[in-house]
Short mmCIF file of C-alpha atoms in Angstrom, two decimals:
data_model
loop_
_atom_site.label_atom_id
_atom_site.label_comp_id
_atom_site.label_asym_id
_atom_site.label_seq_id
_atom_site.Cartn_x
_atom_site.Cartn_y
_atom_site.Cartn_z
CA MET A 1 -23.15 -65.90 -96.21
CA ASP A 2 -20.34 -65.93 -93.08
CA ALA A 3 -21.68 -69.02 -91.10
CA LEU A 4 -21.81 -69.86 -94.84
CA ALA A 5 -18.48 -69.66 -96.21
CA SER A 6 -17.12 -70.91 -92.68
CA SER A 7 -19.36 -74.08 -92.83
CA PRO A 8 -17.37 -77.60 -94.42
CA LEU A 9 -19.58 -78.22 -97.48
CA GLY A 10 -18.96 -74.39 -98.67
CA TRP A 11 -15.35 -74.86 -98.23
CA LEU A 12 -16.00 -77.87 -100.41
CA CYS A 13 -17.68 -76.53 -103.22
CA ALA A 14 -14.98 -73.88 -103.74
CA GLY A 15 -12.59 -75.88 -103.20
CA VAL A 16 -13.63 -79.05 -106.01
CA THR A 17 -14.68 -75.60 -108.01
CA ALA A 18 -11.10 -74.18 -108.09
CA LEU A 19 -9.67 -77.20 -108.75
CA PHE A 20 -11.58 -77.88 -111.62
CA GLY A 21 -11.35 -74.46 -112.60
CA VAL A 22 -6.94 -74.80 -112.47
CA THR A 23 -6.86 -77.97 -114.14
CA ALA A 24 -9.39 -77.25 -117.02
CA LEU A 25 -7.72 -74.03 -117.81
CA CYS A 26 -3.97 -75.54 -118.02
CA THR A 27 -5.88 -78.09 -120.54
CA ALA A 28 -6.96 -75.60 -123.00
CA GLN A 29 -5.26 -74.63 -126.14
CA ARG A 30 -7.85 -72.01 -126.13
CA SER A 31 -7.20 -68.15 -127.24
CA PRO A 32 -7.44 -65.40 -124.54
CA MET A 33 -11.16 -65.34 -124.80
CA ASP A 34 -11.77 -69.31 -124.52
CA LYS A 35 -9.85 -69.18 -122.17
CA ALA A 36 -11.52 -66.51 -119.82
CA ASN A 37 -14.98 -68.47 -121.32
CA VAL A 38 -13.89 -71.89 -119.48
CA LEU A 39 -13.05 -70.13 -116.41
CA LEU A 40 -16.78 -68.61 -115.83
CA TRP A 41 -18.08 -72.22 -116.47
CA SER A 42 -15.75 -73.08 -114.15
CA LEU A 43 -17.05 -70.55 -111.62
CA LEU A 44 -20.22 -71.51 -112.25
CA PRO A 45 -21.04 -74.27 -109.74
CA ALA A 46 -19.83 -72.49 -106.94
CA LEU A 47 -21.62 -70.14 -107.60
CA LEU A 48 -24.73 -71.83 -108.29
CA GLY A 49 -23.81 -74.21 -105.10
CA LEU A 50 -23.38 -71.72 -102.62
CA LEU A 51 -26.85 -69.40 -104.03
CA CYS A 52 -28.48 -72.50 -102.95
CA LEU A 53 -26.38 -73.37 -100.39
CA ALA A 54 -27.63 -70.45 -98.59
CA LEU A 55 -31.06 -70.19 -99.86
CA LEU A 56 -31.83 -74.42 -100.09
CA GLY A 57 -29.92 -74.94 -97.25
CA ALA A 58 -27.06 -78.10 -97.67
CA ALA A 59 -29.02 -80.58 -99.52
CA GLY A 60 -30.49 -78.58 -102.29
CA GLY A 61 -27.33 -77.23 -102.30
CA LEU A 62 -25.60 -79.66 -102.73
CA VAL A 63 -27.65 -81.00 -105.48
CA VAL A 64 -27.32 -78.08 -107.66
CA PHE A 65 -23.39 -77.88 -107.12
CA LEU A 66 -23.08 -81.32 -108.56
CA ALA A 67 -25.71 -80.68 -111.35
CA THR A 68 -23.95 -78.41 -111.88
CA CYS A 69 -20.89 -79.69 -111.67
CA LEU A 70 -21.62 -82.12 -114.57
CA ILE A 71 -22.90 -79.50 -116.89
CA SER A 72 -20.23 -78.01 -117.08
CA SER A 73 -17.66 -80.93 -117.25
CA THR A 74 -19.81 -81.95 -120.32
CA TYR A 75 -19.52 -77.98 -121.88
CA LEU A 76 -15.71 -77.78 -121.31
CA GLY A 77 -14.41 -80.94 -122.02
CA GLY A 78 -16.10 -80.14 -125.92
CA GLN A 79 -14.37 -76.74 -125.27
CA ILE A 80 -11.12 -78.34 -124.37
CA LEU A 81 -8.75 -79.03 -127.39
CA LEU A 82 -5.72 -81.39 -126.71
CA PRO A 83 -2.24 -80.02 -128.48
CA VAL A 84 -1.68 -80.89 -131.86
CA GLY A 85 2.45 -81.35 -131.00
CA ASP A 86 3.24 -83.64 -133.54
CA LYS A 87 -0.04 -85.44 -134.23
CA ALA A 88 -0.73 -86.66 -138.63
CA VAL A 89 -3.29 -87.14 -140.67
CA LEU A 90 -4.85 -88.23 -143.62
CA VAL A 91 -6.35 -86.63 -145.44
CA THR A 92 -8.00 -88.36 -149.12
CA GLY A 93 -9.61 -85.66 -151.64
CA SER A 94 -7.19 -83.01 -151.11
CA ASP A 95 -6.46 -81.65 -154.85
CA THR A 96 -9.68 -79.60 -154.58
CA GLY A 97 -12.03 -77.94 -152.75
CA ILE A 98 -13.18 -78.81 -148.21
CA GLY A 99 -9.42 -81.71 -148.67
CA HIS A 100 -7.38 -79.13 -150.63
CA ALA A 101 -8.11 -76.48 -148.28
CA LEU A 102 -8.59 -78.96 -144.72
CA ALA A 103 -4.75 -80.07 -145.77
CA LYS A 104 -3.56 -76.40 -145.98
CA TYR A 105 -5.31 -75.64 -142.39
CA LEU A 106 -3.82 -78.53 -140.56
CA ASP A 107 -0.13 -77.93 -142.17
CA SER A 108 -0.38 -74.83 -140.91
CA LEU A 109 -1.42 -75.34 -137.30
CA GLY A 110 1.33 -77.88 -136.93
CA PHE A 111 -0.16 -81.53 -137.90
CA VAL A 112 1.64 -83.92 -139.81
CA VAL A 113 -0.02 -83.91 -142.95
CA PHE A 114 -0.29 -86.67 -145.76
CA ALA A 115 -2.61 -85.25 -147.89
CA GLY A 116 -4.17 -88.00 -150.08
CA VAL A 117 -4.78 -87.02 -154.15
CA LEU A 118 -6.32 -88.32 -157.06
CA ASP A 119 -3.94 -87.06 -159.24
CA LYS A 120 -0.44 -86.25 -157.98
CA ASP A 121 0.40 -83.98 -160.99
CA GLY A 122 -2.04 -82.50 -160.88
CA PRO A 123 -2.65 -79.03 -160.45
CA GLY A 124 -4.07 -79.36 -156.84
CA ALA A 125 -0.71 -81.62 -155.69
CA GLU A 126 0.84 -79.33 -157.06
CA GLU A 127 -0.28 -76.26 -155.06
CA LEU A 128 0.14 -78.00 -151.87
CA GLN A 129 3.40 -79.15 -152.22
CA ARG A 130 4.41 -76.10 -153.50
CA SER A 131 2.42 -74.06 -150.53
CA CYS A 132 2.61 -76.29 -147.47
CA SER A 133 5.52 -76.98 -145.52
CA GLY A 134 8.12 -80.05 -145.11
CA ARG A 135 5.70 -81.93 -142.93
CA LEU A 136 3.26 -82.92 -145.76
CA SER A 137 3.35 -85.14 -148.06
CA LEU A 138 1.43 -86.25 -151.27
CA LEU A 139 -0.45 -90.07 -151.49
CA GLN A 140 -1.60 -90.77 -154.87
CA LEU A 141 -5.30 -92.10 -153.72
CA ASP A 142 -7.93 -93.23 -155.83
CA VAL A 143 -9.88 -94.64 -152.38
CA THR A 144 -11.30 -97.19 -155.29
CA ASN A 145 -8.07 -98.52 -156.32
CA ALA A 146 -7.62 -100.78 -153.53
CA THR A 147 -3.81 -100.78 -154.23
CA GLN A 148 -3.65 -97.51 -154.37
CA VAL A 149 -4.77 -97.54 -150.30
CA LYS A 150 -2.76 -100.59 -149.83
CA GLU A 151 0.81 -98.72 -151.11
CA ALA A 152 -0.72 -95.62 -149.24
CA TYR A 153 -0.80 -97.39 -145.88
CA LEU A 154 2.94 -98.63 -146.14
CA LYS A 155 4.59 -95.49 -146.62
CA VAL A 156 2.18 -93.88 -143.91
CA SER A 157 3.06 -96.95 -141.38
CA GLU A 158 6.96 -96.20 -142.50
CA LYS A 159 6.54 -92.92 -141.57
CA VAL A 160 4.32 -92.74 -138.58
CA GLN A 161 6.01 -96.09 -137.03
CA SER A 162 4.76 -96.62 -133.28
CA THR A 163 3.36 -93.69 -132.80
CA GLY A 164 0.26 -95.10 -135.40
CA LEU A 165 -1.53 -92.02 -137.09
CA TRP A 166 -3.70 -90.14 -135.04
CA GLY A 167 -6.21 -88.79 -137.81
CA VAL A 168 -8.11 -90.56 -140.98
CA VAL A 169 -10.37 -87.65 -142.49
CA ASN A 170 -12.26 -89.67 -145.56
CA ASN A 171 -12.96 -86.84 -147.99
CA ALA A 172 -13.11 -87.91 -150.87
CA GLY A 173 -16.30 -87.72 -152.36
CA ILE A 174 -17.91 -86.76 -155.90
CA LEU A 175 -21.92 -85.61 -156.11
CA GLY A 176 -22.79 -86.99 -159.80
CA PHE A 177 -25.31 -85.53 -161.86
CA PRO A 178 -28.31 -84.59 -159.53
CA ALA A 179 -31.86 -85.65 -161.03
CA ASP A 180 -34.85 -87.07 -160.08
CA GLY A 181 -33.36 -90.31 -158.86
CA GLU A 182 -36.25 -92.02 -161.90
CA LEU A 183 -33.52 -89.98 -164.11
CA LEU A 184 -30.65 -91.34 -162.65
CA PRO A 185 -28.40 -94.44 -164.31
CA MET A 186 -27.86 -97.38 -162.08
CA SER A 187 -24.06 -96.21 -163.13
CA ASN A 188 -24.52 -93.53 -160.91
CA TYR A 189 -25.76 -94.67 -158.30
CA ARG A 190 -23.23 -97.88 -158.26
CA GLN A 191 -20.79 -94.78 -158.89
CA CYS A 192 -21.36 -92.73 -155.85
CA MET A 193 -21.50 -95.37 -153.83
CA GLU A 194 -18.25 -96.86 -154.92
CA VAL A 195 -16.86 -93.51 -154.02
CA ASN A 196 -18.49 -92.41 -151.52
CA PHE A 197 -19.16 -95.04 -149.39
CA PHE A 198 -17.11 -98.31 -149.84
CA GLY A 199 -13.93 -96.68 -150.49
CA ALA A 200 -14.56 -94.53 -146.76
CA VAL A 201 -15.24 -97.62 -145.32
CA GLU A 202 -12.35 -99.87 -147.51
CA LEU A 203 -9.80 -96.93 -146.27
CA SER A 204 -11.04 -97.30 -142.68
CA LYS A 205 -10.21 -100.56 -142.00
CA THR A 206 -7.78 -100.02 -143.75
CA PHE A 207 -6.04 -97.61 -141.44
CA LEU A 208 -7.88 -98.65 -138.36
CA PRO A 209 -4.69 -100.36 -136.86
CA LEU A 210 -3.00 -97.17 -136.55
CA LEU A 211 -5.56 -95.10 -135.19
CA ARG A 212 -5.75 -97.72 -132.25
CA LYS A 213 -2.08 -97.32 -131.66
CA SER A 214 -2.74 -93.81 -131.52
CA GLN A 215 -6.48 -93.82 -129.67
CA GLY A 216 -6.49 -91.83 -132.73
CA ARG A 217 -9.22 -89.97 -134.39
CA LEU A 218 -12.01 -91.43 -137.54
CA VAL A 219 -14.21 -88.24 -139.25
CA ASN A 220 -16.65 -89.12 -142.13
CA MET A 221 -16.96 -86.06 -144.24
CA SER A 222 -20.32 -87.33 -144.90
CA SER A 223 -23.27 -84.35 -146.08
CA MET A 224 -26.95 -82.70 -144.63
CA ALA A 225 -28.28 -84.89 -148.02
CA GLY A 226 -26.90 -87.80 -146.11
CA GLY A 227 -29.26 -87.20 -142.96
CA ILE A 228 -32.49 -85.95 -144.64
CA PRO A 229 -33.73 -86.66 -148.51
CA LEU A 230 -32.96 -83.62 -150.84
CA PRO A 231 -34.28 -83.85 -154.28
CA ARG A 232 -31.95 -84.69 -156.84
CA TYR A 233 -29.52 -86.10 -154.64
CA ALA A 234 -31.67 -89.90 -154.61
CA ALA A 235 -27.83 -91.02 -155.60
CA TYR A 236 -25.24 -88.89 -153.69
CA GLY A 237 -27.90 -89.13 -149.76
CA ALA A 238 -28.09 -92.37 -150.07
CA SER A 239 -24.02 -92.88 -149.95
CA LYS A 240 -23.49 -90.82 -147.37
CA ALA A 241 -26.30 -91.36 -145.47
CA ALA A 242 -25.05 -95.27 -145.85
CA LEU A 243 -21.68 -93.00 -144.51
CA SER A 244 -23.00 -91.57 -141.84
CA MET A 245 -24.67 -94.84 -140.80
CA PHE A 246 -21.14 -96.11 -140.90
CA SER A 247 -19.71 -93.75 -138.69
CA GLY A 248 -22.47 -93.94 -136.11
CA VAL A 249 -22.19 -97.50 -135.93
CA MET A 250 -18.04 -97.52 -135.60
CA ARG A 251 -18.68 -94.28 -133.44
CA GLN A 252 -19.85 -97.12 -131.10
CA GLU A 253 -17.47 -100.07 -131.72
CA LEU A 254 -14.76 -98.64 -132.12
CA SER A 255 -15.11 -96.91 -128.18
CA LYS A 256 -13.93 -99.27 -126.82
CA TRP A 257 -10.18 -99.04 -128.35
CA GLY A 258 -10.32 -95.20 -127.65
CA ILE A 259 -10.65 -93.65 -131.10
CA LYS A 260 -13.44 -92.21 -131.38
CA VAL A 261 -15.95 -91.15 -134.41
CA ALA A 262 -17.21 -88.00 -135.83
CA ALA A 263 -19.74 -87.54 -138.47
CA ILE A 264 -19.79 -84.30 -140.30
CA HIS A 265 -22.90 -83.17 -142.24
CA PRO A 266 -22.09 -80.07 -143.62
CA SER A 267 -24.85 -77.97 -145.36
CA GLY A 268 -24.40 -76.06 -149.60
CA PHE A 269 -20.47 -74.84 -149.40
CA ARG A 270 -18.88 -73.84 -152.53
CA THR A 271 -16.20 -76.48 -153.15
CA GLY A 272 -16.43 -77.40 -156.93
CA ILE A 273 -18.37 -80.84 -155.63
CA GLN A 274 -20.39 -80.40 -158.94
CA GLY A 275 -17.40 -80.69 -161.11
CA THR A 276 -16.87 -79.15 -164.68
CA SER A 277 -18.42 -79.02 -167.75
CA ASP A 278 -17.06 -81.56 -169.91
CA LEU A 279 -17.71 -84.05 -166.79
CA TRP A 280 -21.61 -82.41 -166.99
CA ASP A 281 -21.35 -83.45 -171.25
CA LYS A 282 -20.43 -87.59 -170.10
CA GLN A 283 -22.92 -87.57 -167.88
CA GLU A 284 -26.15 -85.61 -168.83
CA LYS A 285 -24.95 -88.15 -172.23
CA GLU A 286 -25.42 -91.10 -170.31
CA LEU A 287 -28.49 -89.88 -168.60
CA MET A 288 -30.41 -89.20 -172.62
CA GLU A 289 -29.36 -92.43 -173.63
CA ASN A 290 -30.62 -94.49 -170.77
CA LEU A 291 -33.76 -92.77 -170.57
CA PRO A 292 -37.01 -95.40 -171.66
CA ALA A 293 -39.17 -93.15 -174.22
CA ASP A 294 -41.46 -93.15 -172.08
CA THR A 295 -39.91 -91.44 -169.22
CA ARG A 296 -38.56 -88.91 -171.04
CA GLN A 297 -42.01 -88.14 -172.97
CA ALA A 298 -43.51 -87.57 -169.24
CA TYR A 299 -40.65 -85.48 -168.29
CA GLY A 300 -39.88 -83.48 -171.08
CA GLU A 301 -37.33 -82.23 -173.33
CA ASP A 302 -37.11 -78.75 -171.79
CA TYR A 303 -37.06 -80.32 -168.33
CA LEU A 304 -34.04 -82.10 -169.04
CA GLN A 305 -32.53 -79.15 -170.53
CA GLY A 306 -32.71 -77.75 -166.92
CA LEU A 307 -31.00 -79.71 -165.35
CA ARG A 308 -27.89 -77.93 -166.83
CA SER A 309 -28.91 -75.66 -165.39
CA TYR A 310 -29.13 -75.95 -162.01
CA LEU A 311 -25.69 -77.75 -161.87
CA LEU A 312 -24.89 -74.06 -162.96
CA HIS A 313 -26.28 -72.62 -160.71
CA MET A 314 -25.86 -74.24 -157.79
CA PRO A 315 -22.17 -72.48 -157.45
CA THR A 316 -24.13 -69.22 -156.43
CA CYS A 317 -26.15 -70.88 -153.97
CA CYS A 318 -23.17 -71.91 -152.21
CA ASP A 319 -21.79 -70.32 -149.27
CA PRO A 320 -17.65 -69.97 -150.58
CA ASP A 321 -15.97 -69.56 -146.60
CA LEU A 322 -15.33 -73.11 -145.99
CA SER A 323 -13.56 -72.45 -141.89
CA PRO A 324 -17.00 -73.33 -140.31
CA VAL A 325 -15.89 -77.06 -142.07
CA LEU A 326 -12.67 -76.92 -141.63
CA GLY A 327 -13.27 -75.86 -137.90
CA ASP A 328 -15.39 -78.50 -137.21
CA VAL A 329 -13.09 -81.41 -138.71
CA LEU A 330 -10.49 -79.96 -136.25
CA HIS A 331 -12.66 -79.73 -133.26
CA ALA A 332 -13.51 -84.06 -134.35
CA LEU A 333 -9.35 -84.48 -134.44
CA LEU A 334 -8.40 -82.14 -130.89
CA ALA A 335 -11.58 -82.34 -129.14
CA ARG A 336 -11.14 -83.56 -125.68
CA ARG A 337 -14.90 -84.64 -125.71
CA PRO A 338 -15.60 -84.68 -129.71
CA HIS A 339 -19.12 -84.52 -131.03
CA GLY A 340 -20.08 -87.44 -132.63
CA LEU A 341 -21.85 -85.26 -135.43
CA TYR A 342 -21.47 -81.86 -137.03
CA THR A 343 -23.62 -79.20 -138.63
CA PRO A 344 -21.62 -76.68 -139.94
CA GLY A 345 -23.46 -74.13 -142.86
CA LYS A 346 -26.20 -72.35 -143.13
CA GLY A 347 -29.86 -74.05 -142.62
CA ALA A 348 -27.89 -77.77 -141.60
CA TYR A 349 -28.92 -78.20 -138.29
CA LEU A 350 -32.45 -76.49 -138.40
CA LEU A 351 -33.77 -78.90 -141.25
CA LEU A 352 -32.66 -81.86 -139.14
CA CYS A 353 -34.22 -80.30 -136.58
CA ILE A 354 -36.86 -80.41 -138.74
CA PHE A 355 -37.17 -83.90 -139.88
CA CYS A 356 -36.25 -85.40 -137.27
CA CYS A 357 -38.45 -84.08 -134.25
CA PHE A 358 -41.56 -83.20 -136.76
CA PRO A 359 -44.00 -84.84 -138.75
CA LEU A 360 -43.23 -85.90 -142.72
CA TRP A 361 -45.57 -84.09 -143.48
CA CYS A 362 -44.35 -81.36 -142.04
CA TYR A 363 -40.96 -81.67 -143.20
CA ASP A 364 -42.10 -82.18 -146.93
CA PHE A 365 -43.81 -79.48 -147.35
CA ILE A 366 -41.23 -76.90 -146.64
CA ILE A 367 -38.94 -78.69 -149.29
CA SER A 368 -41.90 -77.96 -151.85
CA LYS A 369 -41.78 -74.23 -151.01
CA MET A 370 -38.50 -74.25 -151.19
CA LEU A 371 -38.55 -75.51 -154.36
CA SER A 372 -41.59 -73.39 -155.69
CA ALA A 373 -39.84 -71.99 -158.45
CA GLU A 374 -38.43 -75.01 -159.69
CA PRO A 375 -39.19 -76.38 -163.35
CA VAL A 376 -42.33 -78.94 -163.35
CA PRO A 377 -42.34 -82.27 -165.75
CA ARG A 378 -44.16 -81.84 -168.42
CA GLU A 379 -47.24 -84.37 -168.01
CA GLN A 380 -47.72 -81.93 -164.41
CA ARG A 381 -48.05 -78.55 -165.52
CA THR A 382 -50.94 -76.81 -166.17
CA SER A 383 -52.38 -74.54 -168.77
CA GLU A 384 -50.73 -71.61 -166.64
CA ASP A 385 -47.47 -73.31 -165.93
CA GLU A 386 -47.14 -73.67 -170.70
CA SER A 387 -47.85 -69.92 -169.88
CA LYS A 388 -44.81 -69.55 -167.52
CA ASN A 389 -42.88 -71.49 -169.78
CA LEU A 390 -43.75 -69.98 -173.27
#
């Protein structure tokens, strides 16, 4: 070991590691606990390299050292966050839910926040104005309204001027009425695509010149339903899947401009996206009016009426703590090497892995077991099912 410590290769390993560790610690904008984690991963290449130098000789030790450096660098690149400074971020859909919580969270961290709201005089907008700092600006922004998108661009560009806009978070979205894809009217499909996909695409295209100036971040709020097929989410899931694919293509195309793109696929969180009772009445009426007689007969009145109880039950199955989503969005905005895809929430990553890595019949079987307590359409019921419904 004395010979090893005095060898040029040993000193080279130690010197490179020390430089690596000091640089990582100086750039890390984290808590003492996180900095200790960074230090550990910085020391790992030297420890393994020196050990392998002693056991495997110069060639083997050098290979292990370089491989460990590569792994540590990749890991630390995702752990090191850039300073907030005076970075400006636009968040759409800030009236309620994730967008509302995110606007508050980013404002509390010192960001200059542009909060796009559907109703500038609504309770959500008033709450933001009352509880946030003077850095936050409200924007009247319906992402399906090209005029409002253009006006928002002019207002933001006037404020950020030559520095550009650091981040755009396309969060605005609608759920529609969760029901079997056969039952949903075409207007539901079109509306989901208009808000969840076309609105996000138009807003992204409009604001990309400002992101190019800052070499900033584009973050698209997709959904677990945008990565895996889930029953009753044909319209919503298709629109979010389109957004996820758009994110992937933009991630590749915009990398040459230094712009980083990420998609967020949250699982079930309590955001209020399911809407109000009045909205349900309207959507349910539209659904019923557009059903052909034979389809209505096949599913049965009790099955159709059970769709509303599914909506009422949804919030009880959702996590009220939005912090996993907020943390992932922050990482996408500030990490030196952000991930292309984030899956905050219980089950989001697991189900995605099962869908991608296992045979489809396996995934379908798991989903069917998860939904085994759901009502059955009239024409598919056995006598046992009928007796349960009585």
